[in-house]
Structure formats: structure tokens, C-alpha cells
Tab-separated table of C-alpha atoms and ligand atoms in Angstrom:
chain	number	residue	atom	x	y	z
T	1	MET	CA	0.000	0.000	0.000
T	2	ILE	CA	0.933	3.636	-0.288
T	3	LEU	CA	0.594	6.502	2.175
T	4	VAL	CA	-0.815	9.698	0.659
T	5	THR	CA	-0.868	12.969	2.594
T	6	GLY	CA	-3.307	15.782	1.773
T	7	GLY	CA	-5.614	13.369	-0.044
T	8	ALA	CA	-8.782	15.318	0.821
T	9	GLY	CA	-7.514	18.445	-0.938
T	10	PHE	CA	-7.810	19.315	-4.598
T	11	ILE	CA	-4.893	17.452	-6.201
T	12	GLY	CA	-4.591	14.785	-3.496
T	13	ALA	CA	-8.267	13.806	-3.831
T	14	ASN	CA	-7.987	13.588	-7.605
T	15	PHE	CA	-4.869	11.452	-7.132
T	16	VAL	CA	-6.561	9.066	-4.681
T	17	LEU	CA	-9.669	8.718	-6.892
T	18	ASP	CA	-7.623	8.109	-10.049
T	19	TRP	CA	-5.308	5.667	-8.273
T	20	LEU	CA	-8.166	3.494	-7.024
T	21	ASN	CA	-9.796	3.621	-10.466
T	22	GLN	CA	-6.703	2.076	-11.960
T	23	SER	CA	-5.279	-0.132	-9.226
T	24	ASP	CA	-6.297	-2.281	-6.293
T	25	GLU	CA	-3.306	-1.203	-4.236
T	26	ALA	CA	-4.621	0.268	-0.992
T	27	ILE	CA	-4.152	3.863	0.166
T	28	ILE	CA	-3.777	5.336	3.634
T	29	ASN	CA	-4.916	8.919	3.297
T	30	LEU	CA	-3.576	11.250	6.012
T	31	ASP	CA	-5.147	14.705	5.965
T	32	LEU	CA	-5.623	17.321	8.657
T	33	LEU	CA	-8.841	18.598	7.033
T	34	THR	CA	-7.970	22.258	7.138
T	35	TYR	CA	-10.394	24.608	5.360
T	36	ALA	CA	-8.965	23.171	2.084
T	37	GLY	CA	-9.608	19.542	2.983
T	38	ASN	CA	-13.054	18.315	2.019
T	39	LEU	CA	-14.243	14.767	2.672
T	40	GLU	CA	-16.942	15.292	0.058
T	41	ASN	CA	-14.137	15.103	-2.510
T	42	ILE	CA	-13.625	11.443	-1.582
T	43	ALA	CA	-17.153	10.612	-0.436
T	44	GLY	CA	-17.350	7.953	-3.164
T	45	LEU	CA	-14.706	5.963	-1.285
T	46	ALA	CA	-16.573	5.799	2.035
T	47	ALA	CA	-17.314	2.077	1.636
T	48	ASP	CA	-14.151	1.197	-0.263
T	49	ALA	CA	-11.964	-1.162	1.788
T	50	ARG	CA	-8.912	-0.128	-0.226
T	51	HIS	CA	-9.071	3.386	1.219
T	52	THR	CA	-8.351	4.250	4.864
T	53	PHE	CA	-8.805	7.870	5.873
T	54	VAL	CA	-6.909	9.207	8.890
T	55	ARG	CA	-7.496	12.738	10.116
T	56	GLY	CA	-4.168	14.056	11.332
T	57	ASP	CA	-1.206	16.356	10.897
T	58	ILE	CA	1.906	15.488	8.890
T	59	GLY	CA	3.755	17.302	11.699
T	60	ASP	CA	2.489	14.819	14.299
T	61	SER	CA	5.563	12.582	14.504
T	62	ALA	CA	3.973	10.007	16.798
T	63	LEU	CA	0.975	9.563	14.509
T	64	VAL	CA	3.039	9.334	11.318
T	65	THR	CA	5.460	6.878	12.944
T	66	GLU	CA	2.523	4.733	14.014
T	67	LEU	CA	1.037	4.795	10.502
T	68	PHE	CA	4.345	3.693	8.981
T	69	ALA	CA	4.668	0.866	11.521
T	70	ARG	CA	1.078	-0.315	11.217
T	71	PHE	CA	0.597	-0.124	7.450
T	72	GLN	CA	4.163	-0.654	6.150
T	73	PRO	CA	3.647	1.445	2.994
T	74	ARG	CA	5.982	0.944	0.039
T	75	ALA	CA	5.866	4.691	-0.654
T	76	ILE	CA	4.695	8.019	0.690
T	77	ILE	CA	3.386	10.771	-1.569
T	78	ASN	CA	3.309	14.155	0.130
T	79	PHE	CA	0.595	16.457	-1.212
T	80	ALA	CA	-0.238	18.004	2.180
T	81	ALA	CA	0.490	21.712	2.294
T	82	GLU	CA	-0.873	25.161	2.773
T	83	SER	CA	-1.181	26.010	-0.904
T	84	HIS	CA	-2.731	29.437	-1.481
T	85	VAL	CA	-0.408	32.378	-2.161
T	86	ASP	CA	-2.896	35.057	-1.042
T	87	ARG	CA	-3.433	33.316	2.309
T	88	SER	CA	0.342	33.117	2.772
T	89	ILE	CA	0.513	36.891	2.390
T	90	HIS	CA	-2.156	37.424	5.073
T	91	SER	CA	-0.996	34.724	7.521
T	92	PRO	CA	2.341	33.081	6.733
T	93	GLU	CA	2.703	31.167	10.026
T	94	ASP	CA	0.595	28.161	8.946
T	95	PHE	CA	2.767	27.836	5.850
T	96	ILE	CA	5.919	27.640	7.934
T	97	GLN	CA	4.351	25.046	10.225
T	98	THR	CA	2.938	22.687	7.623
T	99	ASN	CA	5.169	23.181	4.616
T	100	ILE	CA	8.485	23.380	6.454
T	101	VAL	CA	8.118	21.856	9.927
T	102	GLY	CA	5.517	19.329	8.747
T	103	THR	CA	7.645	18.149	5.822
T	104	PHE	CA	10.681	17.942	8.113
T	105	ARG	CA	8.803	15.712	10.574
T	106	LEU	CA	7.490	13.544	7.734
T	107	LEU	CA	11.037	13.140	6.441
T	108	GLU	CA	12.271	12.173	9.899
T	109	ALA	CA	9.535	9.567	10.356
T	110	GLY	CA	10.118	8.314	6.809
T	111	ARG	CA	13.839	8.032	7.407
T	112	ALA	CA	13.386	6.030	10.622
T	113	TYR	CA	10.918	3.683	8.898
T	114	TRP	CA	13.139	3.267	5.825
T	115	ASN	CA	16.188	2.556	8.022
T	116	GLY	CA	14.269	-0.331	9.578
T	117	LEU	CA	13.467	-1.917	6.201
T	118	ASN	CA	15.590	-4.593	4.583
T	119	GLY	CA	16.394	-5.939	1.128
T	120	LYS	CA	13.912	-5.205	-1.662
T	121	ALA	CA	11.497	-3.297	0.612
T	122	LYS	CA	14.287	-0.862	1.499
T	123	GLN	CA	15.535	-0.616	-2.080
T	124	ASN	CA	12.080	0.011	-3.524
T	125	PHE	CA	10.786	2.500	-0.923
T	126	ARG	CA	10.068	5.986	-2.281
T	127	PHE	CA	9.343	9.380	-0.704
T	128	ILE	CA	7.657	11.515	-3.355
T	129	HIS	CA	7.401	15.215	-2.540
T	130	VAL	CA	4.883	17.211	-4.569
T	131	SER	CA	6.084	20.763	-5.086
T	132	THR	CA	5.553	23.759	-7.302
T	133	ASP	CA	7.116	25.799	-10.090
T	134	GLU	CA	6.749	28.901	-7.878
T	135	VAL	CA	10.017	28.017	-6.098
T	136	TYR	CA	11.857	29.208	-9.224
T	137	GLY	CA	10.511	32.750	-8.948
T	138	SER	CA	9.266	34.882	-11.814
T	139	LEU	CA	10.265	34.824	-15.490
T	140	GLY	CA	10.625	37.853	-17.741
T	141	LYS	CA	9.020	37.972	-21.166
T	142	GLY	CA	11.020	35.789	-23.605
T	143	GLU	CA	13.089	34.072	-20.908
T	144	PRO	CA	13.267	30.289	-21.336
T	145	ALA	CA	10.879	28.145	-19.298
T	146	PHE	CA	12.047	26.723	-15.943
T	147	ASP	CA	14.027	23.514	-16.218
T	148	GLU	CA	15.209	21.480	-13.227
T	149	THR	CA	18.541	23.343	-13.050
T	150	HIS	CA	16.931	26.780	-12.670
T	151	CYS	CA	17.961	28.518	-9.440
T	152	TYR	CA	15.472	28.862	-6.590
T	153	GLU	CA	14.145	32.435	-6.213
T	154	PRO	CA	10.859	32.178	-4.281
T	155	ASN	CA	8.965	35.452	-3.853
T	156	SER	CA	5.993	34.754	-1.567
T	157	PRO	CA	5.804	33.193	1.895
T	158	TYR	CA	4.070	30.237	0.184
T	159	SER	CA	6.780	29.665	-2.412
T	160	ALA	CA	9.540	30.299	0.151
T	161	SER	CA	8.038	27.647	2.434
T	162	LYS	CA	7.765	25.172	-0.463
T	163	ALA	CA	11.352	25.976	-1.467
T	164	ALA	CA	12.501	25.251	2.091
T	165	SER	CA	10.671	21.921	2.028
T	166	ASP	CA	12.275	21.031	-1.323
T	167	HIS	CA	15.712	21.782	0.138
T	168	LEU	CA	15.034	19.545	3.137
T	169	VAL	CA	13.865	16.735	0.851
T	170	ARG	CA	17.002	17.092	-1.251
T	171	ALA	CA	19.211	17.092	1.862
T	172	TYR	CA	17.634	13.874	3.167
T	173	HIS	CA	18.741	12.135	-0.015
T	174	HIS	CA	22.191	13.669	-0.080
T	175	THR	CA	22.919	13.123	3.613
T	176	TYR	CA	20.981	9.995	4.548
T	177	GLY	CA	20.357	8.340	1.181
T	178	LEU	CA	16.561	8.473	1.639
T	179	PRO	CA	15.073	7.605	-1.797
T	180	VAL	CA	13.236	10.878	-2.391
T	181	ILE	CA	11.923	12.370	-5.624
T	182	THR	CA	10.521	15.898	-5.955
T	183	THR	CA	8.078	17.057	-8.612
T	184	ASN	CA	7.674	20.764	-9.421
T	185	CYS	CA	4.407	21.379	-11.201
T	186	SER	CA	2.743	24.406	-12.749
T	187	ASN	CA	-0.820	25.681	-12.074
T	188	ASN	CA	-3.474	22.973	-11.900
T	189	TYR	CA	-7.181	23.311	-12.625
T	190	GLY	CA	-9.991	20.750	-12.643
T	191	PRO	CA	-12.680	19.093	-10.501
T	192	TYR	CA	-12.755	19.609	-6.710
T	193	GLN	CA	-10.610	22.768	-6.725
T	194	PHE	CA	-11.434	25.014	-3.774
T	195	PRO	CA	-12.895	28.294	-5.079
T	196	GLU	CA	-10.098	30.498	-3.827
T	197	LYS	CA	-7.874	29.669	-6.833
T	198	LEU	CA	-8.380	31.501	-10.121
T	199	VAL	CA	-10.264	29.016	-12.324
T	200	ALA	CA	-12.574	27.639	-9.628
T	201	LEU	CA	-13.283	31.103	-8.207
T	202	MET	CA	-14.181	32.520	-11.608
T	203	ILE	CA	-16.600	29.667	-12.336
T	204	VAL	CA	-18.430	29.794	-9.007
T	205	ASN	CA	-18.536	33.595	-8.877
T	206	ALA	CA	-19.865	33.777	-12.425
T	207	LEU	CA	-22.598	31.248	-11.648
T	208	ALA	CA	-23.560	33.336	-8.615
T	209	GLY	CA	-23.602	36.545	-10.670
T	210	LYS	CA	-20.733	37.972	-8.593
T	211	PRO	CA	-17.801	40.066	-9.891
T	212	LEU	CA	-14.820	38.203	-11.375
T	213	PRO	CA	-11.825	39.877	-9.670
T	214	VAL	CA	-8.762	40.088	-11.924
T	215	TYR	CA	-5.600	41.250	-10.153
T	216	GLY	CA	-3.681	44.188	-11.649
T	217	ASP	CA	-3.671	44.262	-15.439
T	218	GLY	CA	-4.500	40.534	-15.782
T	219	GLN	CA	-1.420	40.006	-17.949
T	220	GLN	CA	0.390	37.699	-15.502
T	221	ILE	CA	1.148	34.401	-17.186
T	222	ARG	CA	0.672	30.930	-15.710
T	223	ASP	CA	1.282	27.544	-17.344
T	224	TRP	CA	-1.938	25.543	-16.955
T	225	LEU	CA	-2.205	21.771	-16.480
T	226	TYR	CA	-5.355	19.688	-16.026
T	227	VAL	CA	-5.185	18.106	-12.563
T	228	LYS	CA	-5.505	14.528	-13.807
T	229	ASP	CA	-2.403	15.029	-15.940
T	230	HIS	CA	-0.517	16.122	-12.830
T	231	CYS	CA	-1.742	12.939	-11.115
T	232	SER	CA	-0.555	10.763	-13.998
T	233	ALA	CA	2.861	12.443	-13.798
T	234	VAL	CA	3.120	11.673	-10.072
T	235	ARG	CA	2.135	8.025	-10.722
T	236	ARG	CA	4.782	7.788	-13.439
T	237	VAL	CA	7.424	9.324	-11.165
T	238	LEU	CA	6.569	6.800	-8.450
T	239	GLU	CA	6.839	4.002	-10.995
T	240	ALA	CA	10.014	4.968	-12.819
T	241	GLY	CA	11.540	8.152	-11.358
T	242	VAL	CA	15.137	8.054	-10.181
T	243	PRO	CA	15.734	8.669	-6.446
T	244	GLY	CA	17.437	11.982	-5.780
T	245	GLU	CA	16.096	13.478	-9.027
T	246	THR	CA	13.559	16.252	-9.498
T	247	TYR	CA	11.031	16.425	-12.349
T	248	ASN	CA	9.267	19.517	-13.658
T	249	VAL	CA	5.663	18.905	-14.689
T	250	GLY	CA	3.688	21.206	-16.974
T	251	GLY	CA	1.370	21.342	-19.922
T	252	ARG	CA	3.102	23.892	-22.196
T	253	ASN	CA	-0.023	26.024	-21.839
T	254	GLU	CA	1.181	29.521	-20.999
T	255	LYS	CA	-1.726	31.935	-20.826
T	256	PRO	CA	-2.355	35.396	-19.348
T	257	ASN	CA	-4.901	35.366	-16.514
T	258	ILE	CA	-7.312	37.613	-18.387
T	259	ASP	CA	-7.468	35.058	-21.231
T	260	ILE	CA	-8.300	32.312	-18.723
T	261	VAL	CA	-11.139	34.406	-17.314
T	262	HIS	CA	-12.497	35.204	-20.787
T	263	THR	CA	-12.337	31.493	-21.711
T	264	VAL	CA	-14.354	30.553	-18.606
T	265	CYS	CA	-16.937	33.248	-19.468
T	266	THR	CA	-17.190	32.113	-23.089
T	267	LEU	CA	-17.749	28.502	-22.015
T	268	LEU	CA	-20.394	29.519	-19.487
T	269	ASP	CA	-22.131	31.681	-22.097
T	270	ALA	CA	-22.390	28.558	-24.257
T	271	LEU	CA	-23.179	25.966	-21.559
T	272	ARG	CA	-25.344	28.002	-19.145
T	273	PRO	CA	-26.432	31.157	-21.034
T	274	LEU	CA	-27.769	34.108	-19.068
T	275	ILE	CA	-31.236	35.342	-19.975
T	276	ILE	CA	-29.782	38.752	-20.696
T	277	GLY	CA	-26.146	39.648	-21.313
T	278	SER	CA	-22.891	37.791	-20.905
T	279	TYR	CA	-20.659	36.584	-18.074
T	280	HIS	CA	-17.840	38.691	-19.557
T	281	ALA	CA	-19.589	41.766	-18.107
T	282	LEU	CA	-18.761	40.523	-14.593
T	283	ILE	CA	-14.999	40.916	-15.123
T	284	THR	CA	-13.643	43.500	-12.653
T	285	PHE	CA	-10.040	44.635	-12.382
T	286	VAL	CA	-8.907	44.939	-8.743
T	287	THR	CA	-5.740	45.963	-6.888
T	288	ASP	CA	-2.839	43.644	-7.623
T	289	ARG	CA	-1.489	40.920	-5.300
T	290	PRO	CA	1.614	42.207	-3.426
T	291	GLY	CA	4.814	40.811	-4.940
T	292	HIS	CA	2.809	39.207	-7.746
T	293	ASP	CA	5.017	36.958	-9.923
T	294	ARG	CA	4.670	37.979	-13.565
T	295	ARG	CA	5.247	34.754	-15.432
T	296	TYR	CA	5.733	31.025	-14.828
T	297	ALA	CA	6.515	28.491	-17.552
T	298	ILE	CA	7.631	24.890	-17.216
T	299	ASP	CA	10.043	23.034	-19.432
T	300	ALA	CA	8.770	19.468	-19.031
T	301	SER	CA	11.351	17.900	-21.389
T	302	LYS	CA	12.976	15.788	-18.674
T	303	ILE	CA	9.866	13.921	-17.534
T	304	GLU	CA	8.715	13.589	-21.158
T	305	ARG	CA	12.074	12.240	-22.339
T	306	ASP	CA	13.192	10.133	-19.355
T	307	LEU	CA	9.840	8.793	-18.153
T	308	GLY	CA	7.741	9.000	-21.334
T	309	TRP	CA	5.059	11.111	-19.589
T	310	LYS	CA	2.831	13.474	-21.507
T	311	PRO	CA	-0.475	15.149	-20.663
T	312	ALA	CA	-3.679	13.625	-22.027
T	313	GLU	CA	-5.628	16.917	-22.123
T	314	THR	CA	-5.090	20.089	-24.093
T	315	PHE	CA	-6.075	23.317	-22.364
T	316	GLU	CA	-9.244	23.428	-24.491
T	317	THR	CA	-10.436	19.923	-23.519
T	318	GLY	CA	-9.366	20.320	-19.877
T	319	ILE	CA	-11.077	23.655	-19.284
T	320	HIS	CA	-14.271	22.442	-20.974
T	321	LYS	CA	-14.343	19.375	-18.664
T	322	THR	CA	-13.686	21.604	-15.673
T	323	VAL	CA	-16.493	24.085	-16.346
T	324	GLN	CA	-18.849	21.194	-17.084
T	325	TRP	CA	-17.855	19.498	-13.783
T	326	TYR	CA	-18.787	22.595	-11.753
T	327	LEU	CA	-22.097	22.836	-13.623
T	328	ASP	CA	-22.799	19.156	-12.928
T	329	ASN	CA	-21.980	19.396	-9.209
T	330	PRO	CA	-24.055	22.250	-7.747
T	331	ALA	CA	-24.342	20.558	-4.339
T	332	TRP	CA	-20.543	20.367	-3.977
T	333	VAL	CA	-20.291	24.039	-4.973
T	334	SER	CA	-22.990	25.233	-2.601
T	335	ASN	CA	-21.632	23.203	0.344
T	336	VAL	CA	-18.200	24.688	-0.203
T	337	GLN	CA	-19.564	28.205	-0.569
T	338	SER	CA	-21.840	28.036	2.447
T	339	GLY	CA	-19.214	26.274	4.555
T	340	ALA	CA	-21.677	23.397	5.034
T	341	TYR	CA	-18.926	20.896	4.255
T	342	ARG	CA	-17.190	22.016	7.463
T	343	THR	CA	-20.332	21.790	9.571
T	344	TRP	CA	-20.918	18.309	8.256
T	345	LEU	CA	-17.367	17.464	9.156
T	346	GLU	CA	-17.772	18.575	12.743
T	347	LYS	CA	-21.021	16.634	13.027
T	348	ASN	CA	-19.433	13.568	11.508
T	349	TYR	CA	-16.401	13.615	13.784
T	350	GLU	CA	-18.080	14.698	17.008
T	351	GLY	CA	-17.752	12.020	19.643
T	352	ARG	CA	-15.518	9.756	17.590
T	353	SER	CA	-12.329	8.473	19.158
B	401	LIG	P1	-5.092	22.100	-1.301
B	401	LIG	O1	-4.891	23.308	-0.468
B	401	LIG	O2	-6.312	21.984	-2.142
B	401	LIG	O3	-5.048	20.796	-0.386
B	401	LIG	C1	-4.103	20.634	0.637
B	401	LIG	C2	-4.557	19.475	1.505
B	401	LIG	O4	-3.577	19.275	2.540
B	401	LIG	C3	-5.888	19.735	2.223
B	401	LIG	O5	-6.716	18.590	2.131
B	401	LIG	C4	-5.486	19.998	3.657
B	401	LIG	O6	-6.474	19.618	4.603
B	401	LIG	C5	-4.237	19.156	3.786
B	401	LIG	N1	-3.325	19.631	4.831
B	401	LIG	C6	-2.933	20.917	5.067
B	401	LIG	N2	-2.100	20.948	6.123
B	401	LIG	C7	-1.936	19.680	6.548
B	401	LIG	C8	-1.190	19.062	7.582
B	401	LIG	N3	-0.424	19.798	8.402
B	401	LIG	N4	-1.244	17.725	7.725
B	401	LIG	C9	-2.025	16.972	6.909
B	401	LIG	N5	-2.776	17.502	5.926
B	401	LIG	C10	-2.731	18.834	5.740
B	401	LIG	O7	-3.780	21.991	-2.199
B	401	LIG	P2	-3.597	21.421	-3.671
B	401	LIG	O8	-3.866	22.497	-4.628
B	401	LIG	O9	-4.310	20.136	-3.773
B	401	LIG	O10	-2.014	21.167	-3.660
B	401	LIG	C11	-1.476	19.929	-3.242
B	401	LIG	C12	0.035	20.000	-3.318
B	401	LIG	O11	0.440	20.281	-4.660
B	401	LIG	C13	0.647	21.103	-2.458
B	401	LIG	O12	1.834	20.614	-1.897
B	401	LIG	C14	0.942	22.225	-3.445
B	401	LIG	O13	2.036	22.999	-3.009
B	401	LIG	C15	1.271	21.436	-4.687
B	401	LIG	N6	1.000	22.103	-5.968
B	401	LIG	C16	-0.232	22.664	-6.195
B	401	LIG	C17	-0.495	23.229	-7.448
B	401	LIG	C18	-1.841	23.849	-7.778
B	401	LIG	O14	-1.984	24.476	-8.829
B	401	LIG	N7	-2.863	23.692	-6.942
B	401	LIG	C19	0.494	23.238	-8.437
B	401	LIG	C20	1.736	22.671	-8.138
B	401	LIG	C21	1.975	22.100	-6.912
B	402	LIG	O1	2.235	27.570	-10.043
B	402	LIG	C1	1.769	26.586	-9.171
B	402	LIG	C2	0.972	27.229	-8.072
B	402	LIG	O2	-0.263	27.640	-8.659
B	402	LIG	C3	0.724	26.325	-6.894
B	402	LIG	O3	1.950	26.012	-6.280
B	402	LIG	C4	-0.205	26.978	-5.876
B	402	LIG	O4	-0.508	26.067	-4.845
B	402	LIG	C5	-1.480	27.380	-6.580
B	402	LIG	O5	-2.311	28.080	-5.693
B	402	LIG	C6	-1.169	28.250	-7.789
B	402	LIG	O6	-0.646	29.538	-7.363
B	402	LIG	P1	-1.128	30.890	-8.076
B	402	LIG	O7	-0.912	32.018	-7.164
B	402	LIG	O8	-0.567	30.972	-9.451
B	402	LIG	O9	-2.699	30.510	-8.210
B	402	LIG	P2	-4.030	31.378	-8.030
B	402	LIG	O10	-5.129	30.543	-8.588
B	402	LIG	O11	-4.167	31.936	-6.680
B	402	LIG	O12	-3.776	32.581	-9.037
B	402	LIG	C7	-3.524	32.352	-10.422
B	402	LIG	C8	-3.282	33.705	-11.069
B	402	LIG	O13	-4.519	34.422	-11.071
B	402	LIG	C9	-2.299	34.553	-10.303
B	402	LIG	O14	-1.534	35.309	-11.232
B	402	LIG	C10	-3.182	35.485	-9.466
B	402	LIG	C11	-4.417	35.657	-10.340
B	402	LIG	N1	-5.682	35.846	-9.622
B	402	LIG	C12	-5.999	34.956	-8.635
B	402	LIG	C13	-7.173	35.090	-7.924
B	402	LIG	C14	-7.509	34.112	-6.817
B	402	LIG	C15	-6.550	36.867	-9.972
B	402	LIG	O15	-6.260	37.639	-10.895
B	402	LIG	N2	-7.719	37.000	-9.279
B	402	LIG	C16	-8.054	36.167	-8.259
B	402	LIG	O16	-9.125	36.356	-7.643
């Protein structure tokens, strides 16, 4: 079995669902269920014996040590993190705790477990750390896309905390030989994304008739990847990645934010037309994010060449599926918006040991 952390969040939940669609290998899913963790994302697995959910903190060494000992996973895949740049600007402390201290404690528990393994189990064990392209900083117009040798120049408390975690992961390989692999991926979009991130926020705000807030001039560029393609890259890295290596993951889909917002509006105009007018009219330019990185772009040649990975979706097919998913799942959207998913959580966990 494998141990997945953060598997009730956006990418982690997609990973867990896709994994169990394609394999009978069991998953232990460790997630603290912060505001970003939503058990409704994995509600379909409630009666699935291959999936064990554990509510807990990656920084809880005793718990993680116990999970390693009890379940003897062949790998750990670390998705758990505080992941939203704007929140890191308002309250960076949580990012330091989870992304740095939490990853450190996970590495320590993983190292102790791995040291106790023998033979093939020890040789085959993997610690996969899921990271971001934001650790590389911001690109100027015309500069080549980030490859794995690009220097680290993080600009937000979020990206600085992820950079620190990447450095710790690297050091645990270099110093202790722990078989770690880090992936650095570009912006994801798709089902189950919490509506604080651009694509999800624009869809749910538009459906509610609310303004679509575009930071600054809207010309910041991100490199967009459909979440299930990120998940397939992580599976491929687990299968064939080389310990100690890092792999950049991206879809070669560089687009300015304003184009993303217009695309969402155009799709909604076609799929859920308004009686009068267009969703485009909701677009509102607002004050920019402090320290806003101008451009990210990923050079994914290494994972394409060495591991034969490539995305299945184009931006056009992926964004169409995404908008359609939000239209098809109004209950998920309204529970997230009203906060009902949290109330349900408290009710569900009240009185449990
Ligand atoms: P998310 O915020 O949607 O989910 C994070 C999950 O981690 C939540 O379920 C949350 O409850 C859980 N969590 C937070 N702190 C925890 C802790 N201390 N212990 C256990 N669980 C905890 O994030 P996401 O967008 O799914 O991102 C997942 C990972 O992928 C993150 O490491 C992020 O840095 C990375 N990443 C994200 C993107 C993107 O575009 N979203 C792109 C590249 C890399
Ligand atoms: O690049 C990978 C990263 O992508 C991940 O590591 C992060 O976890 C993930 O949150 C994402 O970071 P961004 O800051 O790029 O994502 P976000 O969706 O917050 O913003 C995308 C772009 O859209 C960014 O340039 C800011 C802009 N934006 C965002 C919001 C929420 C707006 O213009 N308006 C908004 O309301």
C-alpha cells in the first residue's frame, strides 16, 4: 500500500480517486482537514476497503510513525500543504508550520521507517514530494521556461516555504540516502478545486452573478495543467523516477490570466447562457497581489524524455471538462460556498475516538 498525505484536498483527492480507479493497491490517506480539505471530494470511497482515511497532521511525529509501523507502505506521496499564495501573504505562520516543519517531521519519520526496512522493501521505498514551479521565482518575457537546473528564487511566503521543504527533501537524499523524488508542477485546474484559486473562483462567482476579480492588469502568465495530468505524472514518477532526481511537470499552456477568465466566461455563455447579457460583463479589475510573480513556464522535457510522460488533455479539452464538472456538481459548490462541508465534518467527527 501507499501513504498519501493531503488526499482530501484538490490534487490529493484527484490522485486518490484516479489511483483506485486504476489499481487495487490500498491507500492510507492522512489529511488534517484544514479549510482546504473536504471529505466530500472522496465521499465515493466511504465504503471502499482499499481506502483508509486518517485525520491528522503530517507534523504529528507520533501519529506518522505509528502509521508507517502499522501499514508498512511501500511509498509516501506528500501532497499536504498550505497552498494558497494570497493566504500566505495574510498569515504566513501556517505555511511555515505545515510546509516546512511538517515536511521535516514527515522526512524524519520516513527516514526512521526506511532505516528499519531490509532488502527489496528498502531498495524500492520511495518518498515523493509534490512541489511547485513557484520556487523558481518569476520569469521575464522571452526568458526560457524553468528547467530542473533553474535557481530557486521564491517570492511569496508560500513559495519560500515550499522551497525550504524542497531543500530539506534534497538534503535527506544527499545526507541519509533516503530515496526521495521531488516534482515541481505548474498551475493545476480541474474538478474539486477550492474556489479560492483563479479558475474555480471565476466559475463559481460567475454562476452566482458575482464580480470576477482580476488582479492588476490581468497580464500575468501561468502555465496551466489539467489536474488529472498532474496525477498521472506523479504516478509515473513513483513508478520509474530516479531517487534523488527532481522532475518539472507542466502542460506547455502559458496563458495570461485575463485570457483564462475570458475562456471561462465564453464557455459559461455557451453551456449556461444568461437570460440577458454575458458573463464577460462581470470581469472587474482589482488591486494587484503584493509581490505578484509575472510569469511562470515549465520546461517538461525531462519527464517527457526520461519517463515517457505526456499530458492527455489540451487546455481546451481540460477547461471544458472543468467548467462542465462545476455545472454538474451544484451541491458540492454550494456546500463549499456556504461552509456546510465544514459543519458536516464537525457533526461527523463529534464524539468519535
Ligand atoms: P489544497 O490546499 O487543495 O489541499 C491541501 C490538503 O492538505 C488539504 O486537504 C489539507 O487539509 C491538507 N493539509 C494541510 N495541512 C496539513 C497538515 N499539516 N497535515 C495533513 N494535511 C494537511 O492543495 P492542492 O492544490 O491540492 O495542492 C497539493 C500540493 O500540490 C501542495 O503541496 C501544493 O504545493 C502542490 N501544488 C499545487 C499546485 C496547484 O496548482 N494547486 C500546483 C503545483 C503544486
Ligand atoms: O504555479 C503553481 C501554483 O499555482 C501552486 O503552487 C499553488 O498552490 C497554486 O495556488 C497556484 O498559485 P497561483 O498564485 O498561481 O494561483 P491562483 O489561482 O491563486 O492565481 C492564479 C493567477 O490568477 C495569479 O496570477 C493570481 C491571479 N488571480 C488569482 C485570484 C484568486 C486573480 O487575478 N484573481 C483572483 O481572484
